[in-house]
Coordinates of C-alpha atoms and ligand atoms in Angstrom, one line a residue:
Chain X
M1 CA 85.5 212.5 130.7
E2 CA 86.8 209.5 132.7
S3 CA 86.8 207.3 129.6
L4 CA 88.7 210.0 127.7
L5 CA 91.3 210.3 130.4
S6 CA 91.8 206.5 130.6
Y7 CA 93.7 206.7 127.3
A8 CA 97.4 207.5 127.9
F9 CA 97.6 209.3 124.5
M10 CA 94.8 211.6 125.5
Q11 CA 96.5 212.4 128.8
R12 CA 99.6 213.3 127.0
A13 CA 97.8 215.3 124.3
L14 CA 95.8 217.3 126.9
L15 CA 98.9 218.0 129.0
A16 CA 101.1 219.1 126.2
G17 CA 98.3 220.8 124.2
F18 CA 97.3 222.8 127.3
L19 CA 100.8 224.0 128.2
I20 CA 102.0 224.7 124.7
S21 CA 98.8 226.6 123.8
I22 CA 99.2 228.8 126.8
T23 CA 102.9 229.5 126.0
C24 CA 102.0 230.4 122.4
A25 CA 99.2 232.7 123.7
I26 CA 101.3 234.6 126.1
L27 CA 104.2 235.2 123.6
G28 CA 101.5 235.9 121.0
V29 CA 100.4 239.0 122.9
F30 CA 103.9 240.5 122.6
L31 CA 104.2 239.5 118.9
V32 CA 100.8 240.9 117.9
L33 CA 101.5 244.2 119.6
R34 CA 105.0 244.4 118.1
R35 CA 103.3 244.0 114.7
D36 CA 105.2 240.7 114.4
A37 CA 102.1 238.5 114.2
M38 CA 103.2 237.0 110.9
I39 CA 106.6 235.9 112.2
G40 CA 104.9 232.8 113.5
H41 CA 103.6 232.0 110.1
G42 CA 107.0 232.6 108.5
L43 CA 108.9 230.6 111.0
A44 CA 106.5 227.7 110.7
H45 CA 107.3 227.6 107.0
V46 CA 111.0 227.6 107.8
T47 CA 110.3 224.8 110.2
F48 CA 109.0 222.7 107.3
G49 CA 112.5 222.9 105.8
G50 CA 113.9 221.9 109.2
V51 CA 111.6 218.9 109.6
A52 CA 112.4 217.8 106.0
L53 CA 116.1 218.2 106.7
G54 CA 115.7 216.1 109.9
L55 CA 113.8 213.4 108.1
F56 CA 116.4 213.4 105.2
L57 CA 119.3 213.1 107.6
Y58 CA 117.6 210.6 109.9
L59 CA 117.9 213.0 112.8
T60 CA 115.1 213.9 115.3
P61 CA 113.0 216.2 113.1
L62 CA 111.9 218.3 116.1
L63 CA 115.4 219.1 117.2
V64 CA 116.6 219.9 113.7
A65 CA 113.5 222.1 113.2
L66 CA 114.3 223.8 116.5
G67 CA 117.8 224.7 115.4
V68 CA 116.7 225.9 112.0
A69 CA 113.9 228.0 113.5
V70 CA 116.2 229.7 116.0
F71 CA 118.7 230.4 113.3
S72 CA 116.1 231.8 111.0
A73 CA 114.4 234.0 113.6
L74 CA 117.8 235.6 114.3
G75 CA 118.3 235.9 110.5
I76 CA 115.0 237.8 110.1
L77 CA 116.0 240.2 112.9
K78 CA 119.4 240.8 111.2
L79 CA 117.8 241.4 107.8
K80 CA 115.5 243.9 109.4
E81 CA 118.3 245.7 111.2
R82 CA 121.1 245.6 108.7
A83 CA 119.3 245.5 105.3
G84 CA 116.7 247.9 106.5
L85 CA 114.0 245.7 105.2
Y86 CA 110.4 245.8 106.5
G87 CA 109.6 243.1 108.9
D88 CA 107.2 241.3 106.6
T89 CA 109.6 241.4 103.7
A90 CA 112.3 239.9 105.8
I91 CA 109.9 237.2 107.0
G92 CA 108.9 236.5 103.4
I93 CA 112.4 236.0 102.3
I94 CA 113.5 233.7 105.0
S95 CA 110.3 231.7 105.1
S96 CA 110.1 231.0 101.4
L97 CA 113.8 229.9 101.5
G98 CA 113.0 227.5 104.2
M99 CA 110.0 226.1 102.4
A100 CA 112.0 225.8 99.2
L101 CA 114.7 223.9 101.0
G102 CA 112.0 221.7 102.5
I103 CA 110.4 220.9 99.1
I104 CA 113.8 220.0 97.5
L105 CA 114.8 217.8 100.4
V106 CA 111.4 216.0 100.4
S107 CA 111.7 215.3 96.7
L108 CA 115.3 214.2 97.0
A109 CA 114.3 211.7 99.7
G110 CA 111.4 210.6 97.5
S111 CA 109.2 210.6 100.6
F112 CA 106.2 212.7 101.2
N113 CA 105.3 210.3 103.9
V114 CA 102.8 210.2 106.8
D115 CA 105.3 211.8 109.1
L116 CA 105.5 214.9 107.1
F117 CA 101.8 215.0 106.8
G118 CA 101.6 215.0 110.5
Y119 CA 104.0 217.9 110.8
L120 CA 101.9 219.9 108.3
F121 CA 98.6 219.3 109.9
G122 CA 99.5 218.5 113.5
N123 CA 99.6 215.2 115.3
I124 CA 99.2 216.0 119.0
L125 CA 97.2 212.8 119.5
A126 CA 100.3 210.8 118.4
I127 CA 102.8 212.7 120.6
D128 CA 105.1 210.3 122.3
P129 CA 106.2 210.5 126.0
E130 CA 109.6 211.7 125.1
E131 CA 108.2 214.6 123.1
V132 CA 105.8 215.5 125.9
W133 CA 108.8 215.9 128.2
M134 CA 110.7 218.0 125.7
A135 CA 107.6 220.1 125.1
L136 CA 106.9 220.6 128.8
I137 CA 110.5 221.6 129.6
L138 CA 110.7 224.0 126.6
A139 CA 107.4 225.6 127.3
L140 CA 108.4 226.1 131.0
V141 CA 111.7 227.7 129.9
V142 CA 109.9 230.1 127.6
L143 CA 107.3 231.0 130.3
I144 CA 109.9 231.5 133.0
T145 CA 112.1 233.7 130.7
I146 CA 109.1 235.9 129.9
V147 CA 108.4 236.2 133.7
L148 CA 112.0 237.2 134.4
F149 CA 112.1 239.8 131.7
Y150 CA 108.5 240.9 132.0
Q151 CA 109.1 244.6 132.7
E152 CA 111.6 244.9 129.9
F153 CA 109.5 243.1 127.4
V154 CA 106.4 245.2 128.2
F155 CA 108.4 248.5 127.9
L156 CA 110.1 247.3 124.7
T157 CA 106.8 246.4 123.2
F158 CA 105.1 249.6 124.1
D159 CA 107.9 252.1 123.2
P160 CA 111.3 250.8 122.2
E161 CA 112.9 254.2 122.0
S162 CA 112.1 255.2 125.5
A163 CA 112.9 251.8 126.7
R164 CA 116.4 252.4 125.4
T165 CA 116.8 255.6 127.3
S166 CA 115.7 253.8 130.4
G167 CA 118.7 251.5 130.1
V168 CA 116.8 248.5 128.6
Q169 CA 119.2 246.5 126.4
V170 CA 116.9 246.7 123.4
R171 CA 119.0 244.7 120.9
R172 CA 119.7 241.9 123.3
L173 CA 116.1 241.6 124.2
D174 CA 115.0 241.6 120.6
K175 CA 117.3 238.6 120.1
L176 CA 115.9 236.9 123.1
M177 CA 112.4 237.5 121.9
A178 CA 113.3 236.0 118.5
I179 CA 114.7 232.9 120.1
L180 CA 111.6 232.5 122.3
T181 CA 109.4 232.9 119.3
A182 CA 111.3 230.2 117.3
V183 CA 111.1 227.7 120.2
T184 CA 107.4 228.5 120.7
V185 CA 106.6 228.0 117.0
V186 CA 108.3 224.6 117.0
L187 CA 106.3 223.6 120.0
G188 CA 103.0 224.9 118.5
M189 CA 103.7 223.0 115.4
K190 CA 103.6 219.8 117.5
V191 CA 100.0 220.7 118.5
V192 CA 98.4 222.1 115.4
G193 CA 100.9 221.6 112.6
I194 CA 102.9 224.0 110.5
L195 CA 99.8 225.4 108.6
L196 CA 98.0 226.4 111.8
V197 CA 100.7 227.4 114.2
S198 CA 100.3 231.1 113.7
A199 CA 96.7 230.7 114.8
L200 CA 97.9 229.6 118.3
L201 CA 100.0 232.8 118.5
V202 CA 97.6 235.2 117.0
M203 CA 94.0 234.1 117.8
P204 CA 94.0 234.1 121.6
A205 CA 96.0 237.4 121.7
A206 CA 93.7 239.1 119.2
A207 CA 90.7 237.9 121.3
A208 CA 92.2 239.2 124.5
L209 CA 93.1 242.6 123.0
Q210 CA 89.4 243.1 122.3
V211 CA 88.6 243.6 126.0
A212 CA 91.9 243.9 128.0
R213 CA 92.5 247.2 129.9
S214 CA 95.9 246.4 131.1
F215 CA 98.9 244.3 129.9
K216 CA 98.4 241.8 132.8
E217 CA 94.8 241.4 131.9
A218 CA 95.7 240.9 128.2
L219 CA 98.1 238.1 129.1
M220 CA 95.6 236.5 131.5
I221 CA 92.7 236.5 129.0
S222 CA 94.9 235.3 126.2
A223 CA 96.2 232.4 128.2
S224 CA 92.7 231.5 129.4
V225 CA 91.3 231.5 125.9
A226 CA 94.2 229.3 124.7
G227 CA 94.0 226.9 127.6
I228 CA 90.3 226.4 127.3
S229 CA 90.4 226.2 123.5
A230 CA 93.1 223.5 123.7
I231 CA 91.1 221.3 126.2
A232 CA 87.7 221.9 124.6
G233 CA 89.2 221.3 121.2
L234 CA 90.8 218.1 122.2
V235 CA 87.7 216.8 123.9
I236 CA 85.4 217.7 121.0
A237 CA 87.9 216.1 118.6
F238 CA 88.0 213.0 120.7
Y239 CA 84.2 212.5 120.8
F240 CA 83.4 213.5 117.3
D241 CA 86.5 212.0 115.7
W242 CA 87.5 215.4 114.3
P243 CA 91.1 216.5 113.6
A244 CA 92.4 217.9 116.8
S245 CA 94.4 220.8 115.2
G246 CA 91.5 222.2 113.3
T247 CA 89.1 221.8 116.2
I248 CA 91.4 223.6 118.7
V249 CA 91.8 226.6 116.3
A250 CA 88.1 226.7 115.5
V251 CA 87.2 226.9 119.2
S252 CA 89.7 229.8 119.7
G253 CA 88.2 231.5 116.7
L254 CA 84.8 231.3 118.4
F255 CA 86.3 232.9 121.5
F256 CA 87.6 235.7 119.3
L257 CA 84.1 236.3 117.9
V258 CA 82.5 236.3 121.3
L259 CA 85.1 238.8 122.7
F260 CA 84.8 240.9 119.6
Q261 CA 81.1 241.3 120.3
A262 CA 81.8 241.8 124.0
R263 CA 84.1 244.7 123.3
S264 CA 81.3 247.2 122.8
Y265 CA 79.7 246.2 126.1
R266 CA 82.8 246.8 128.1
K267 CA 82.6 250.2 129.6
P268 CA 85.0 251.9 132.1
A269 CA 84.1 251.0 135.7
Q270 CA 81.5 253.4 137.2
E271 CA 83.7 254.8 140.0
E272 CA 86.3 255.7 137.4
L273 CA 83.7 257.7 135.4
N274 CA 82.9 259.6 138.5
E275 CA 86.5 260.5 139.1
R276 CA 87.2 264.2 138.4
V277 CA 89.5 264.4 135.4
Chain G
M1 CA 132.8 275.4 128.2
S2 CA 134.6 272.9 130.4
T3 CA 133.6 269.3 130.3
N4 CA 134.0 268.6 134.0
S5 CA 131.6 271.2 135.3
S6 CA 129.0 270.5 132.6
L7 CA 126.4 267.8 132.9
I8 CA 126.0 267.3 129.2
H9 CA 128.6 268.2 126.6
V10 CA 127.8 268.3 122.9
D11 CA 131.0 268.5 121.0
N12 CA 131.1 269.3 117.3
V13 CA 128.2 267.1 116.4
S14 CA 127.0 266.8 112.8
F15 CA 124.3 264.5 111.5
N16 CA 123.6 263.6 107.9
F17 CA 120.5 261.7 106.8
H18 CA 120.7 260.1 103.4
G19 CA 123.1 262.9 102.3
L20 CA 120.9 265.6 103.7
K21 CA 122.7 267.8 106.3
V22 CA 120.4 267.8 109.3
L23 CA 122.8 269.1 111.9
Q24 CA 126.2 270.8 111.4
D25 CA 128.9 271.4 113.9
I26 CA 126.8 271.7 117.0
S27 CA 128.7 272.4 120.2
F28 CA 127.4 273.5 123.6
S29 CA 127.2 272.4 127.2
I30 CA 124.4 272.1 129.7
S31 CA 125.2 272.8 133.3
P32 CA 123.5 271.3 136.4
G33 CA 120.4 273.3 137.2
D34 CA 119.9 274.8 133.8
F35 CA 116.5 275.3 132.3
L36 CA 117.4 275.2 128.6
A37 CA 114.8 276.1 126.0
L38 CA 115.7 274.6 122.6
I39 CA 113.9 276.5 119.8
G40 CA 113.9 276.5 116.0
P41 CA 111.5 276.2 113.1
N42 CA 110.0 272.8 112.0
G43 CA 112.6 270.5 110.6
S44 CA 115.5 272.4 112.1
G45 CA 116.8 269.3 113.8
K46 CA 115.7 269.8 117.4
T47 CA 114.3 266.3 117.9
T48 CA 117.2 264.8 116.0
L49 CA 119.7 266.6 118.4
I50 CA 117.9 265.3 121.5
R51 CA 117.9 261.8 120.0
I52 CA 121.6 262.1 119.4
I53 CA 122.2 263.3 122.9
L54 CA 120.3 260.4 124.3
G55 CA 122.2 257.9 122.1
I56 CA 119.2 256.8 120.1
L57 CA 120.8 258.1 116.9
K58 CA 124.6 258.0 116.2
P59 CA 126.0 261.3 115.1
S60 CA 127.8 261.3 111.7
S61 CA 130.7 263.0 113.5
G62 CA 131.4 264.6 116.9
R63 CA 130.7 263.2 120.4
I64 CA 128.4 263.5 123.3
V65 CA 129.5 263.3 126.9
L66 CA 126.7 262.6 129.4
M67 CA 127.6 263.0 133.1
G68 CA 131.2 262.3 132.3
E69 CA 130.6 259.2 130.2
E70 CA 130.6 258.8 126.5
V71 CA 127.0 258.3 125.5
H72 CA 127.5 254.9 123.9
Q73 CA 129.0 253.7 127.2
F74 CA 126.5 255.6 129.4
T75 CA 124.9 253.5 132.1
Q76 CA 123.3 256.0 134.5
W77 CA 119.9 256.0 132.8
Q78 CA 118.1 256.3 136.1
R79 CA 119.3 260.0 136.1
I80 CA 117.6 260.7 132.8
G81 CA 113.9 261.3 132.0
Y82 CA 112.6 261.7 128.5
V83 CA 109.3 262.7 127.0
P84 CA 109.5 262.1 123.3
Q85 CA 107.7 264.3 120.8
K86 CA 104.1 263.2 120.0
A87 CA 104.2 260.5 122.7
T88 CA 100.4 260.6 122.1
L89 CA 100.8 258.9 118.8
L90 CA 100.9 255.5 120.3
D91 CA 98.7 252.6 119.4
P92 CA 95.3 253.6 120.9
Y93 CA 94.4 250.0 121.5
F94 CA 97.6 249.1 123.3
P95 CA 96.5 247.2 126.5
A96 CA 98.4 249.1 129.1
S97 CA 96.9 250.8 132.1
V98 CA 98.1 254.3 133.1
R99 CA 99.7 252.6 136.1
E100 CA 101.6 250.2 133.9
V101 CA 102.9 253.0 131.7
V102 CA 104.2 255.0 134.6
A103 CA 105.8 251.9 136.1
M104 CA 107.9 251.6 133.0
G105 CA 109.8 254.7 134.1
L106 CA 111.0 252.9 137.2
I107 CA 112.8 250.2 135.2
S108 CA 116.1 252.1 135.2
L109 CA 116.2 252.1 139.0
K110 CA 115.9 248.3 139.3
R111 CA 118.1 245.3 139.0
F112 CA 117.1 242.1 137.2
P113 CA 114.3 240.8 137.4
R114 CA 113.0 244.3 138.1
L115 CA 109.9 243.4 140.0
L116 CA 107.8 246.2 141.4
T117 CA 107.6 246.7 145.2
R118 CA 105.1 248.5 147.4
Q119 CA 107.4 251.5 147.5
D120 CA 107.3 251.7 143.7
E121 CA 103.5 251.8 143.9
S122 CA 103.7 254.9 146.1
S123 CA 106.2 256.5 143.7
I124 CA 103.8 255.9 140.9
D125 CA 101.0 257.5 142.9
K126 CA 103.1 260.5 143.6
A127 CA 104.1 261.0 140.0
L128 CA 100.5 260.7 138.8
D129 CA 99.4 263.1 141.6
R130 CA 102.0 265.7 140.3
V131 CA 100.4 265.7 136.8
G132 CA 96.9 265.6 138.3
L133 CA 95.9 262.1 137.1
K134 CA 95.9 260.1 140.2
G135 CA 92.3 259.1 139.8
L136 CA 92.9 257.5 136.3
K137 CA 95.5 255.0 137.5
S138 CA 93.7 251.9 136.3
R139 CA 92.3 253.3 133.0
R140 CA 93.6 252.0 129.7
I141 CA 95.9 254.6 128.4
G142 CA 94.2 254.6 125.0
E143 CA 91.0 255.7 126.6
L144 CA 92.5 259.0 127.8
S145 CA 92.4 262.2 125.8
G146 CA 95.6 263.3 124.0
G147 CA 96.5 265.8 126.6
Q148 CA 95.9 263.4 129.5
Q149 CA 98.1 260.8 127.7
Q150 CA 100.9 263.4 127.4
R151 CA 100.6 264.0 131.1
V152 CA 101.0 260.2 131.7
F153 CA 104.3 260.3 129.7
I154 CA 105.5 263.2 131.8
A155 CA 104.7 261.2 134.9
R156 CA 106.6 258.3 133.5
A157 CA 109.6 260.6 132.9
I158 CA 109.7 262.0 136.4
V159 CA 108.7 258.9 138.4
N160 CA 112.3 257.8 138.9
G161 CA 113.4 261.2 140.2
P162 CA 115.8 262.0 137.4
D163 CA 118.5 264.7 137.4
V164 CA 117.9 265.8 133.9
L165 CA 114.6 265.9 132.1
F166 CA 114.4 266.1 128.3
L167 CA 111.0 267.2 127.0
D168 CA 110.2 267.4 123.3
E169 CA 107.2 269.7 122.9
P170 CA 105.6 268.1 125.9
T171 CA 102.5 270.2 126.0
A172 CA 101.4 269.9 122.4
G173 CA 97.7 269.3 122.7
V174 CA 97.5 270.1 126.4
D175 CA 94.9 272.7 127.5
A176 CA 96.1 276.1 128.6
D177 CA 95.3 275.6 132.3
T178 CA 97.1 272.3 132.5
Q179 CA 100.0 273.8 130.5
A180 CA 100.4 276.6 133.0
R181 CA 100.3 274.2 136.0
F182 CA 102.7 271.9 134.3
Y183 CA 105.3 274.6 133.6
D184 CA 104.9 275.9 137.1
M185 CA 105.6 272.4 138.3
L186 CA 108.7 272.2 136.1
A187 CA 110.0 275.5 137.3
E188 CA 109.5 274.5 140.9
L189 CA 111.4 271.2 140.3
N190 CA 114.1 273.2 138.6
R191 CA 114.4 275.8 141.4
K192 CA 113.9 273.7 144.5
E193 CA 115.3 270.4 143.6
G194 CA 117.9 271.5 141.0
L195 CA 116.4 269.4 138.3
T196 CA 118.1 270.2 134.9
I197 CA 115.6 270.7 132.1
V198 CA 116.0 270.6 128.4
L199 CA 112.8 271.7 126.7
I200 CA 112.0 271.9 123.1
T201 CA 109.2 274.3 122.6
H202 CA 107.6 276.8 120.1
D203 CA 106.1 278.7 123.0
F204 CA 108.0 282.0 123.6
G205 CA 106.0 282.7 126.7
I206 CA 107.6 279.8 128.5
I207 CA 111.1 281.0 127.5
T208 CA 110.3 284.4 128.8
K209 CA 108.9 283.1 132.0
H210 CA 111.0 280.1 133.0
A211 CA 114.1 279.4 130.9
N212 CA 117.5 280.6 132.0
K213 CA 119.3 279.5 128.8
V214 CA 118.2 279.5 125.2
A215 CA 119.5 277.6 122.2
C216 CA 118.3 278.5 118.7
L217 CA 118.8 275.7 116.2
N218 CA 118.4 275.7 112.4
Q219 CA 120.7 273.0 111.1
R220 CA 123.5 275.0 112.9
L221 CA 123.4 276.4 116.4
F222 CA 123.1 280.1 115.6
F223 CA 122.4 281.2 119.2
H224 CA 123.3 279.8 122.6
G225 CA 123.3 281.9 125.7
T226 CA 121.5 283.1 128.7
H227 CA 117.9 284.3 128.6
E228 CA 119.1 287.9 128.9
E229 CA 121.6 287.6 126.0
F230 CA 118.8 286.0 124.0
C231 CA 116.6 289.0 124.5
S232 CA 119.2 291.5 123.6
S233 CA 120.7 289.6 120.7
Q234 CA 120.2 291.6 117.4
A235 CA 120.6 288.4 115.4
V236 CA 117.7 286.8 117.2
Q237 CA 115.6 289.9 116.9
D238 CA 116.2 290.1 113.2
L239 CA 115.4 286.4 112.7
L240 CA 112.2 286.5 114.7
R241 CA 111.1 289.9 113.5
G242 CA 107.5 289.7 112.4
E243 CA 107.1 286.2 113.6
H244 CA 107.1 286.6 117.3
H245 CA 106.7 289.5 119.6
L246 CA 109.4 289.0 122.2
V247 CA 108.4 290.0 125.6
C248 CA 111.6 289.9 127.6
H249 CA 110.9 291.4 130.9
R250 CA 110.1 289.1 133.8
H251 CA 107.7 289.8 136.6
Ligands
ATP1 N1 114.6 259.2 110.6 C1 114.4 260.2 109.8 N2 113.5 260.1 108.8 C2 113.2 261.1 108.0 N3 113.7 262.3 108.1 C3 114.6 262.5 109.1 C4 115.0 261.5 109.9 N4 115.8 262.0 110.8 C5 116.0 263.3 110.4 N5 115.3 263.6 109.4 C6 115.2 265.0 108.8 O1 115.9 265.8 109.7 C7 115.3 267.1 109.7 C8 115.1 267.5 111.2 O2 114.1 266.8 111.7 P1 113.7 267.0 113.3 O3 112.6 266.0 113.5 O4 114.9 266.9 114.1 O5 113.2 268.5 113.3 P2 112.5 269.3 114.5 O6 113.3 270.5 114.7 O7 112.3 268.4 115.7 O8 111.1 269.7 113.8 P3 109.6 269.9 114.5 O9 109.6 271.2 115.1 O10 108.7 269.7 113.4 O11 109.5 268.8 115.5 C9 114.1 267.0 108.9 O12 114.3 267.8 107.7 C10 113.9 265.6 108.6 O13 113.4 265.4 107.3
MG2 MG1 110.7 267.7 116.6

């Protein structure tokens, strides 16, 4: 472990990987329960277009991707509301447009280069200090926003109609959630790449939902699964020289299987069973 | 029907859904302290009307005034409680404890960032006690029976001490004992604390026993009046003849 931590790139990867994974996992619980799990997948494809645009224009790809992702997330929301499209159809439309744009730009630039490869499959081990700072700040902003709007988000996720008649500003919060998702997807892309980012959103949340009995518990389990998977995945990847992105996701997949099995063993606490109903 | 003395004013409301006329020219008022039973056959627009009153749906024409404010500008949500129809049809795997669900009802009382206090915890306990579920506070809601879930939603609707309670067939799937206790509790809140109640129901026993106003809906509002008028109305008798035996005397 000491030798591993003596590498600056490993320190950066562990720090960024840990915090970003936890952010994805917490937001993921909301997305999965809102039946929006695939939005991560869709936005990741859009992000491909954003990255390609950034590389094409010689701008910071991550920033361009961030802008494009936020714009698209709001677009998906609008399509759902205005055009009355199903969520997955709206995601399908926007994400394939993003991907198409990306393919055209990449071909115009004549460069399917190493950079782009890194964005597709993840390059957390190559994250530079500046990106670590950006990732830490963005992840904290997302987490703090979720804490501040916690009650609203939970109510909105559980029952949007009643939330509305309790004075919750449903449309505004939907927008906020879309923006948070876009930011989180771009962050997650830095860790595991475009092709696996939805796993960071969905896997820990799905694992947590196997056993959680309250919303707080679900968030806590999801975050723990994600945090442990990120660290364990990076350590394993380091020692066995495996790709970090695949390893992190595989570890979280193991967690899912374990909790899936544990589900049937989790019974209501004894004193509750004794309670007169 | 004056707007100022009424708590809720429904003014000429019509609602079309994809060209289908769901509601036509509905006008009536609800006064403070009313216990209004809203009845009508399946598909007659009862749920739609409540959703319009609460601003969830926009009427095709007409307007709603809630406590003196147009519904689309309404802000006093802490005065409203709502138990939607089939609240039991939620995702059975949703990870929310009974306590967390009831806590949602407190949100309208709070300012940003709406954190729960110790006093809120005791309000939650009190509301759960009222519906007889105090012991199940930390259970996951999906593990409860349908009737118990329904009671949790009732607790959520009353936890913030509303002035008006909207209930859309709240006791569908609730056992007879609990139903009786629940309606006694409602009647008590109505009498002692002046809680205004708007109740959608198919149960004529409740109308007979507790409601002081009745509205019959079938696309149009074809009856609206006091309980006594309801019982003596020839139109109502004709309409319900054969379907329900109306027992209109109270004990
Ligand atoms: N969003 C919607 N989707 C489909 N149909 C709708 C919608 N809104 C209203 N309707 C139509 O409006 C009519 C009234 O429906 P509503 O749910 O208000 O009836 P209801 O009186 O509450 O019936 P029930 O006793 O079965 O609950 C129905 O014919 C229904 O088809
Ligand atoms: Mg209905």
